[in-house]
């Protein structure tokens, strides 16, 4: 993967200590209460893992953060503004779980379109395609790409906007180990530039990559801490055992 | 709305078409084939039937084709997740609506020039009025199809539904537009309904251009433009940033 040459760092007067503040978020989808009452705070500039089983409310939570989910109650404040407000649409980048791309366009055409929508430059297009290691496939149509390549093209369309907060829904699922490592290195670099990166996954061993872990199950935050804190609290060796210990503990 | 984003959206839709040669070929050729077929059917007819309905059909084709293309492609944006992604960006609903109208309007201009030229020079269609007015009507017609297609796609949840909207939205207008039975000879209820439907005015304008050397089409144009604007506004109301 390329170095983040030319990418401008974020920060300045608009930065706050907590990029994401969620209070008593309540989301109903159909008859199901997906998020009954969720409160959480995410510090600025950290790489935060949102881990938990499928169907636990991760995607619903992320959709709420970017303002495309109908919310029944509670408040979400991102970078000091209510989630989904017009001012945030340039500052918060969202990666959908399934690739949301124009299949009949090339990688470059897709990224270039989102760049124009987000007000980014041609250099941003080239840089974000390089960031996801798709430079060699930039002129390929999306429909002809493999699943992993589509996932990366999807990510490039999010990165091109230089967002200060990145909400990434399962960006590494189904990718090979080398690519997963490269992407986690990229997420690390993005957070070191001062961006807040929230990455969801149902693969527990990705916990070791994160500054902070949010364990979510049935719409409830089971744990919000660093990995060492979590392991110490549960007396376990790894994130998966810790997660199971928490579930057993809450059931008891 | 933001002109940069609107134009980027129109450009993106045209790029998608550019990669899809078969769709472009179908959009340009199908009207010509149908017009040719129609002229052929009446080739041995003693009265000039093709002259009286050929021009009207020039107004129907762009409407139908643009309706289908638009409703399917916007539904793809919804089901493919790109609409949700766009809703997290600075793109306004109007940017998307006008972007589509611009892109397909441009295609419609090309389509109507090709179809009109084919009707006049190959099929021998006789037109008394200026050809540019005929092309302008075809363009408005295509924009009408695009605008109604955008509106209809807002009510479709699946591809099957979107395709069914074609007969539901388009065929009643086709039956009532005066092509089969003159509008003033229909039962009064139907003729009143047809007074409110946009395709009636497109066909009226086309007939006027066929028979009149200096056609009076201002009212027809105004009605069509009003329908285009109302449909685009209503269509943008069906777009929601937040969904359940």
XYZ file of C-alpha atoms in Angstrom:
496
model
C 0.000 0.000 0.000
C 1.156 3.519 -0.730
C 2.066 6.131 1.788
C -0.561 8.770 2.403
C 1.331 11.351 0.385
C -0.532 14.588 -0.107
C -3.335 13.759 2.260
C -4.024 16.738 4.469
C -4.169 16.141 8.182
C -7.328 16.919 10.079
C -7.915 18.758 13.294
C -7.988 22.464 14.063
C -10.583 24.523 15.854
C -13.525 22.206 15.067
C -11.938 19.189 16.763
C -13.419 18.080 20.017
C -12.217 15.428 22.414
C -15.116 13.183 21.609
C -15.876 12.742 17.920
C -18.995 10.672 18.529
C -21.391 11.072 21.440
C -24.475 8.839 21.494
C -27.062 9.183 24.244
C -30.040 6.874 24.756
C -30.265 5.950 21.078
C -33.400 3.966 20.361
C -34.089 2.389 16.951
C -37.067 0.333 15.898
C -36.988 -1.576 12.590
C -40.345 -3.078 11.751
C -41.645 -4.722 14.896
C -38.187 -5.293 16.305
C -36.529 -2.930 18.774
C -33.003 -3.220 17.370
C -31.365 -0.670 19.664
C -33.371 -0.274 22.916
C -31.204 2.297 24.689
C -27.630 2.745 23.508
C -25.203 5.288 24.904
C -21.530 5.488 23.978
C -18.725 8.021 23.546
C -15.863 7.679 21.047
C -12.679 9.726 21.533
C -11.368 11.677 18.537
C -8.502 10.212 16.543
C -8.874 6.628 17.688
C -9.293 3.393 15.800
C -12.356 1.854 17.372
C -13.613 -1.662 16.745
C -17.341 -2.355 16.889
C -17.455 -6.100 17.420
C -20.310 -8.492 17.860
C -22.320 -11.212 16.181
C -24.357 -10.674 13.017
C -27.806 -9.297 13.729
C -26.601 -7.621 16.908
C -27.359 -4.084 15.718
C -23.933 -3.055 14.347
C -25.173 -1.943 10.933
C -28.248 -0.238 12.373
C -25.998 1.651 14.795
C -23.704 2.730 11.948
C -26.617 3.778 9.742
C -27.874 5.897 12.644
C -24.460 7.565 12.949
C -24.478 8.657 9.285
C -28.089 9.820 9.438
C -29.821 7.410 7.054
C -31.660 5.453 9.751
C -35.002 6.578 11.123
C -34.363 6.997 14.840
C -37.095 6.614 17.462
C -35.309 8.422 20.270
C -32.073 9.682 21.779
C -29.371 11.993 20.424
C -26.257 11.442 18.327
C -23.648 14.185 18.141
C -20.744 13.882 15.720
C -17.982 16.509 15.689
C -20.331 18.719 17.708
C -23.227 18.515 15.235
C -26.356 16.323 15.200
C -25.854 13.154 13.125
C -27.070 13.493 9.545
C -26.933 17.292 9.498
C -25.893 18.906 6.227
C -22.591 20.163 7.631
C -21.467 16.618 8.433
C -22.034 15.112 4.992
C -18.586 16.170 3.836
C -16.878 15.318 7.150
C -18.270 11.852 7.837
C -17.489 9.007 5.456
C -19.658 5.909 5.366
C -18.815 2.509 3.946
C -21.800 0.244 3.392
C -21.500 -3.450 4.110
C -22.470 -4.520 0.578
C -20.534 -2.642 -2.125
C -22.616 0.373 -3.192
C -21.085 1.051 -6.567
C -22.135 1.584 -10.157
C -21.363 -1.840 -11.595
C -21.349 -0.549 -15.164
C -18.630 2.030 -14.468
C -14.901 1.549 -13.948
C -13.214 1.847 -10.540
C -11.852 5.254 -11.483
C -15.209 6.509 -12.795
C -16.913 5.455 -9.568
C -14.311 7.097 -7.354
C -14.221 10.212 -9.569
C -17.999 10.608 -9.345
C -18.027 10.453 -5.549
C -15.015 12.804 -5.538
C -17.001 15.400 -7.509
C -20.016 14.966 -5.231
C -17.794 15.396 -2.164
C -15.789 18.261 -3.650
C -12.477 16.368 -3.763
C -9.721 16.727 -6.340
C -8.375 14.513 -9.110
C -5.313 13.888 -6.894
C -7.619 12.541 -4.192
C -9.036 10.065 -6.725
C -5.623 8.711 -7.672
C -4.497 8.636 -4.039
C -7.541 6.793 -2.702
C -7.378 4.182 -5.475
C -3.714 3.656 -4.563
C -4.623 3.458 -0.851
C -6.763 0.404 -1.506
C -4.185 -1.057 -3.914
C -6.402 -0.972 -6.994
C -4.197 1.212 -9.216
C -3.686 -1.705 -11.607
C -7.448 -2.217 -11.864
C -8.481 1.450 -12.033
C -9.842 1.093 -15.564
C -11.692 -2.188 -14.911
C -15.475 -2.243 -14.754
C -16.801 -3.007 -11.268
C -18.901 -5.866 -12.626
C -15.688 -7.644 -13.671
C -13.985 -7.365 -10.265
C -13.732 -10.060 -7.593
C -15.608 -9.688 -4.316
C -12.526 -8.451 -2.473
C -11.714 -5.949 -5.205
C -15.273 -4.600 -5.058
C -14.935 -4.170 -1.288
C -11.756 -2.166 -1.846
C -13.274 -0.049 -4.639
C -16.157 0.629 -2.259
C -13.672 1.807 0.368
C -11.875 4.065 -2.135
C -15.170 5.888 -2.782
C -15.385 6.622 0.956
C -11.719 7.622 1.392
C -11.810 10.044 -1.544
C -13.777 12.573 0.525
C -10.983 12.877 3.153
C -13.550 12.425 5.939
C -12.656 13.294 9.541
C -14.839 10.485 10.850
C -15.007 7.146 9.053
C -17.872 4.746 9.690
C -16.828 1.463 8.057
C -19.292 -1.416 8.091
C -17.434 -4.745 7.905
C -14.748 -3.547 5.461
C -12.502 -6.586 5.913
C -15.041 -9.397 5.807
C -14.274 -12.042 3.213
C -10.821 -10.696 2.375
C -7.597 -12.681 2.395
C -5.194 -12.301 5.359
C -2.659 -10.151 3.499
C -5.279 -7.709 2.345
C -6.876 -7.590 5.771
C -3.548 -6.722 7.335
C -2.936 -4.005 4.717
C -6.354 -2.490 5.283
C -5.934 -2.479 9.058
C -2.588 -0.730 8.529
C -4.422 1.816 6.391
C -7.067 2.337 9.109
C -4.269 2.759 11.640
C -2.621 5.396 9.456
C -5.927 7.227 9.010
C -6.398 7.385 12.783
C -2.822 8.574 13.251
C -3.673 11.487 10.949
C -6.260 12.511 13.552
C -9.299 10.849 11.981
C -11.745 8.871 14.061
C -12.230 5.440 12.526
C -15.058 3.159 13.626
C -14.759 -0.304 12.072
C -17.334 -3.044 12.571
C -16.548 -6.736 12.334
C -17.921 -10.032 13.514
C -14.418 -11.519 13.477
C -13.211 -11.239 17.051
C -9.478 -11.586 16.353
C -9.551 -8.192 14.651
C -9.837 -6.755 18.176
C -6.067 -6.685 18.533
C -5.870 -4.054 15.795
C -7.999 -1.489 17.629
C -7.304 1.238 20.196
C -10.658 0.671 21.755
C -13.355 -2.004 21.552
C -17.097 -1.746 21.637
C -18.697 -5.153 22.106
C -22.312 -5.110 21.007
C -24.935 -7.822 21.230
C -28.738 -7.617 20.903
C -28.465 -3.855 20.629
C -26.623 -3.513 23.969
C -23.041 -2.367 24.501
C -21.547 -5.197 26.589
C -18.173 -3.579 26.932
C -16.421 -0.312 26.069
C -12.722 -0.480 26.877
C -9.266 -1.255 25.515
C -8.410 -4.882 24.801
C -6.003 -5.252 27.784
C -8.644 -3.780 30.110
C -11.223 -6.189 28.721
C -8.955 -9.209 29.110
C -8.020 -8.204 32.668
C -11.659 -7.672 33.635
C -12.826 -11.013 32.260
C -9.676 -12.971 33.084
C -9.438 -14.316 29.537
C -6.734 -14.718 26.921
C -8.378 -13.296 23.814
C -11.312 -11.162 22.615
C -13.454 -14.119 21.654
C -13.223 -15.742 25.094
C -13.784 -12.351 26.702
C -16.916 -11.858 24.631
C -18.240 -15.273 25.607
C -17.377 -14.628 29.256
C -19.340 -11.360 29.124
C -22.374 -13.086 27.633
C -22.235 -15.866 30.214
C -21.779 -13.236 32.914
C -24.761 -11.183 31.773
C -26.897 -14.310 31.453
C -26.025 -15.464 34.976
C -28.769 21.923 -4.988
C -25.320 22.479 -6.356
C -24.543 22.825 -10.103
C -21.250 20.920 -9.740
C -22.980 17.915 -8.185
C -25.912 18.063 -10.621
C -23.573 18.060 -13.619
C -21.375 15.346 -12.089
C -24.493 13.206 -11.667
C -25.639 13.794 -15.250
C -22.124 12.973 -16.457
C -22.037 9.793 -14.404
C -25.361 8.597 -15.855
C -24.122 9.302 -19.391
C -20.912 7.363 -18.637
C -23.027 4.415 -17.537
C -24.860 4.577 -20.866
C -21.589 4.901 -22.750
C -20.485 1.551 -21.344
C -23.776 -0.037 -22.350
C -23.700 -0.022 -26.147
C -26.647 -2.340 -26.511
C -28.982 -0.075 -24.543
C -27.909 2.953 -26.575
C -28.448 1.026 -29.815
C -31.899 -0.096 -28.639
C -32.882 3.425 -27.604
C -31.961 4.794 -31.017
C -33.043 1.931 -33.260
C -36.310 0.688 -31.742
C -38.292 3.878 -32.556
C -36.970 3.749 -36.140
C -37.884 0.088 -36.553
C -41.394 0.688 -35.197
C -41.917 3.758 -37.390
C -40.662 1.832 -40.402
C -42.992 -1.045 -39.595
C -45.930 1.319 -39.228
C -45.191 3.059 -42.543
C -44.915 -0.348 -44.189
C -48.275 -1.546 -42.804
C -50.000 1.403 -44.452
C -47.838 1.358 -47.584
C -50.720 0.121 -49.782
C -53.423 2.134 -48.021
C -55.308 4.547 -50.341
C -55.446 7.310 -47.675
C -52.268 8.814 -46.140
C -52.751 7.131 -42.728
C -49.067 7.214 -41.839
C -48.969 11.000 -42.253
C -51.732 11.358 -39.663
C -50.449 8.977 -36.982
C -46.711 8.783 -37.730
C -46.002 12.155 -36.155
C -48.147 11.378 -33.114
C -46.128 8.233 -32.539
C -42.948 10.294 -32.668
C -44.349 11.850 -29.519
C -45.190 8.533 -27.874
C -41.890 6.643 -28.330
C -39.546 8.953 -26.409
C -42.096 9.124 -23.603
C -42.401 5.345 -23.233
C -38.719 4.542 -23.659
C -37.513 7.225 -21.248
C -40.129 6.198 -18.705
C -38.839 2.624 -18.678
C -35.147 3.500 -18.717
C -35.500 6.055 -15.938
C -37.696 4.022 -13.623
C -35.412 0.998 -13.895
C -32.179 2.942 -13.428
C -33.395 4.864 -10.384
C -34.689 1.642 -8.882
C -31.181 0.227 -9.381
C -29.841 3.167 -7.352
C -32.224 2.260 -4.557
C -31.668 -1.489 -4.504
C -27.915 -1.270 -5.234
C -27.289 0.910 -2.182
C -25.821 3.807 -4.182
C -28.833 5.981 -3.322
C -28.265 5.440 0.400
C -24.589 6.200 -0.044
C -25.399 9.400 -1.947
C -27.803 10.402 0.829
C -24.843 10.503 3.237
C -23.049 12.983 0.930
C -23.738 16.661 0.164
C -25.798 15.591 -2.884
C -29.282 17.132 -2.751
C -32.413 15.351 -3.918
C -32.781 17.966 -6.648
C -29.231 17.217 -7.854
C -30.224 13.618 -8.474
C -33.559 14.481 -10.096
C -32.180 17.188 -12.382
C -29.053 15.098 -13.068
C -31.254 12.329 -14.429
C -33.427 14.773 -16.378
C -30.337 16.390 -17.952
C -28.683 13.101 -18.905
C -31.776 11.484 -20.361
C -32.879 14.789 -21.909
C -29.625 14.787 -23.860
C -30.211 11.194 -24.957
C -33.765 12.175 -25.892
C -32.525 14.953 -28.168
C -30.354 12.473 -30.067
C -33.148 9.906 -30.107
C -35.748 12.343 -31.402
C -33.428 13.697 -34.104
C -32.690 10.164 -35.315
C -36.349 9.082 -35.190
C -37.623 12.272 -36.824
C -35.025 12.096 -39.587
C -35.900 8.445 -40.176
C -39.634 9.200 -40.290
C -39.205 12.081 -42.732
C -36.445 10.888 -45.034
C -36.896 7.106 -45.012
C -40.611 6.659 -44.322
C -41.641 9.763 -46.272
C -43.586 11.410 -43.438
C -45.121 14.688 -44.570
C -44.854 17.508 -42.042
C -46.232 20.986 -42.723
C -44.747 22.738 -39.677
C -41.066 23.354 -38.873
C -39.045 20.257 -37.970
C -37.391 21.958 -34.993
C -40.766 22.279 -33.264
C -41.355 18.577 -33.800
C -37.958 17.836 -32.248
C -38.714 20.174 -29.352
C -41.985 18.334 -28.685
C -40.150 14.997 -28.765
C -37.630 16.386 -26.264
C -40.340 17.598 -23.891
C -41.986 14.231 -24.277
C -38.814 12.426 -23.329
C -38.340 14.695 -20.319
C -41.921 13.951 -19.366
C -41.175 10.214 -19.551
C -38.039 10.741 -17.434
C -39.875 12.819 -14.827
C -42.790 10.384 -14.543
C -40.353 7.457 -14.482
C -38.523 9.060 -11.546
C -41.830 9.550 -9.780
C -43.054 6.011 -10.490
C -39.798 4.430 -9.310
C -40.417 6.021 -5.925
C -43.379 3.684 -5.511
C -41.634 0.548 -6.774
C -39.865 -1.691 -4.302
C -38.801 -4.397 -6.756
C -37.819 -4.610 -10.427
C -41.050 -6.511 -11.134
C -43.108 -3.634 -9.779
C -41.079 -1.075 -11.731
C -41.720 -2.882 -14.994
C -45.439 -3.178 -14.175
C -45.620 0.586 -13.722
C -45.011 0.972 -17.444
C -48.436 -0.410 -18.463
C -50.008 1.165 -15.365
C -48.725 4.717 -15.992
C -48.252 4.701 -19.743
C -50.928 2.561 -21.435
C -53.955 4.480 -20.048
C -52.381 7.686 -21.354
C -51.731 6.007 -24.674
C -55.383 4.884 -24.943
C -56.701 8.326 -24.010
C -54.238 10.529 -25.893
C -56.351 10.747 -29.024
C -54.340 8.412 -31.200
C -56.977 5.645 -31.351
C -60.122 7.771 -31.048
C -60.160 11.559 -31.351
C -60.377 13.045 -27.865
C -63.574 15.007 -28.545
C -65.318 11.817 -29.699
C -64.700 9.900 -26.464
C -67.343 9.548 -23.719
C -67.280 12.839 -21.822
C -65.740 11.359 -18.647
C -62.829 9.932 -20.608
C -62.366 13.065 -22.649
C -62.216 15.088 -19.405
C -59.618 12.705 -17.989
C -57.605 12.944 -21.171
C -57.683 16.748 -20.809
C -55.579 16.290 -17.672
C -53.042 13.792 -18.999
C -49.752 15.081 -20.382
C -49.409 12.639 -23.276
C -52.640 14.057 -24.771
C -50.917 17.402 -25.166
C -47.820 15.831 -26.676
C -49.920 14.086 -29.308
C -52.026 17.232 -29.916
C -48.857 19.235 -30.491
C -47.496 16.604 -32.862
C -50.756 16.615 -34.873
C -50.640 20.415 -35.021
C -47.097 20.352 -36.440
C -48.115 17.778 -39.026
C -51.005 19.767 -40.490
C -50.189 23.397 -39.760
C -47.363 25.355 -41.387
C -47.262 27.777 -38.432
C -48.413 25.543 -35.569
C -49.861 26.914 -32.348
C -48.316 24.717 -29.635
C -47.710 27.154 -26.763
C -50.481 25.734 -24.566
C -49.342 22.140 -25.196
C -45.772 23.099 -24.273
C -46.880 24.832 -21.084
C -48.950 21.848 -19.940
C -46.051 19.459 -20.583
C -43.531 21.683 -18.802
C -45.886 21.966 -15.823
C -46.198 18.176 -15.647
C -42.413 17.768 -15.877
C -41.813 20.195 -13.012
C -44.577 18.781 -10.809
C -43.372 15.203 -11.398
C -39.768 16.090 -10.578
C -40.834 17.843 -7.373
C -43.121 14.984 -6.331
C -40.401 12.492 -7.308
C -37.854 14.235 -5.097
C -40.343 13.973 -2.211
C -40.253 10.180 -2.566
C -36.493 10.280 -1.871
C -35.780 10.040 1.825
C -32.457 10.607 3.503
C -33.585 8.484 6.416
C -35.287 5.140 5.911
C -36.602 2.559 8.363
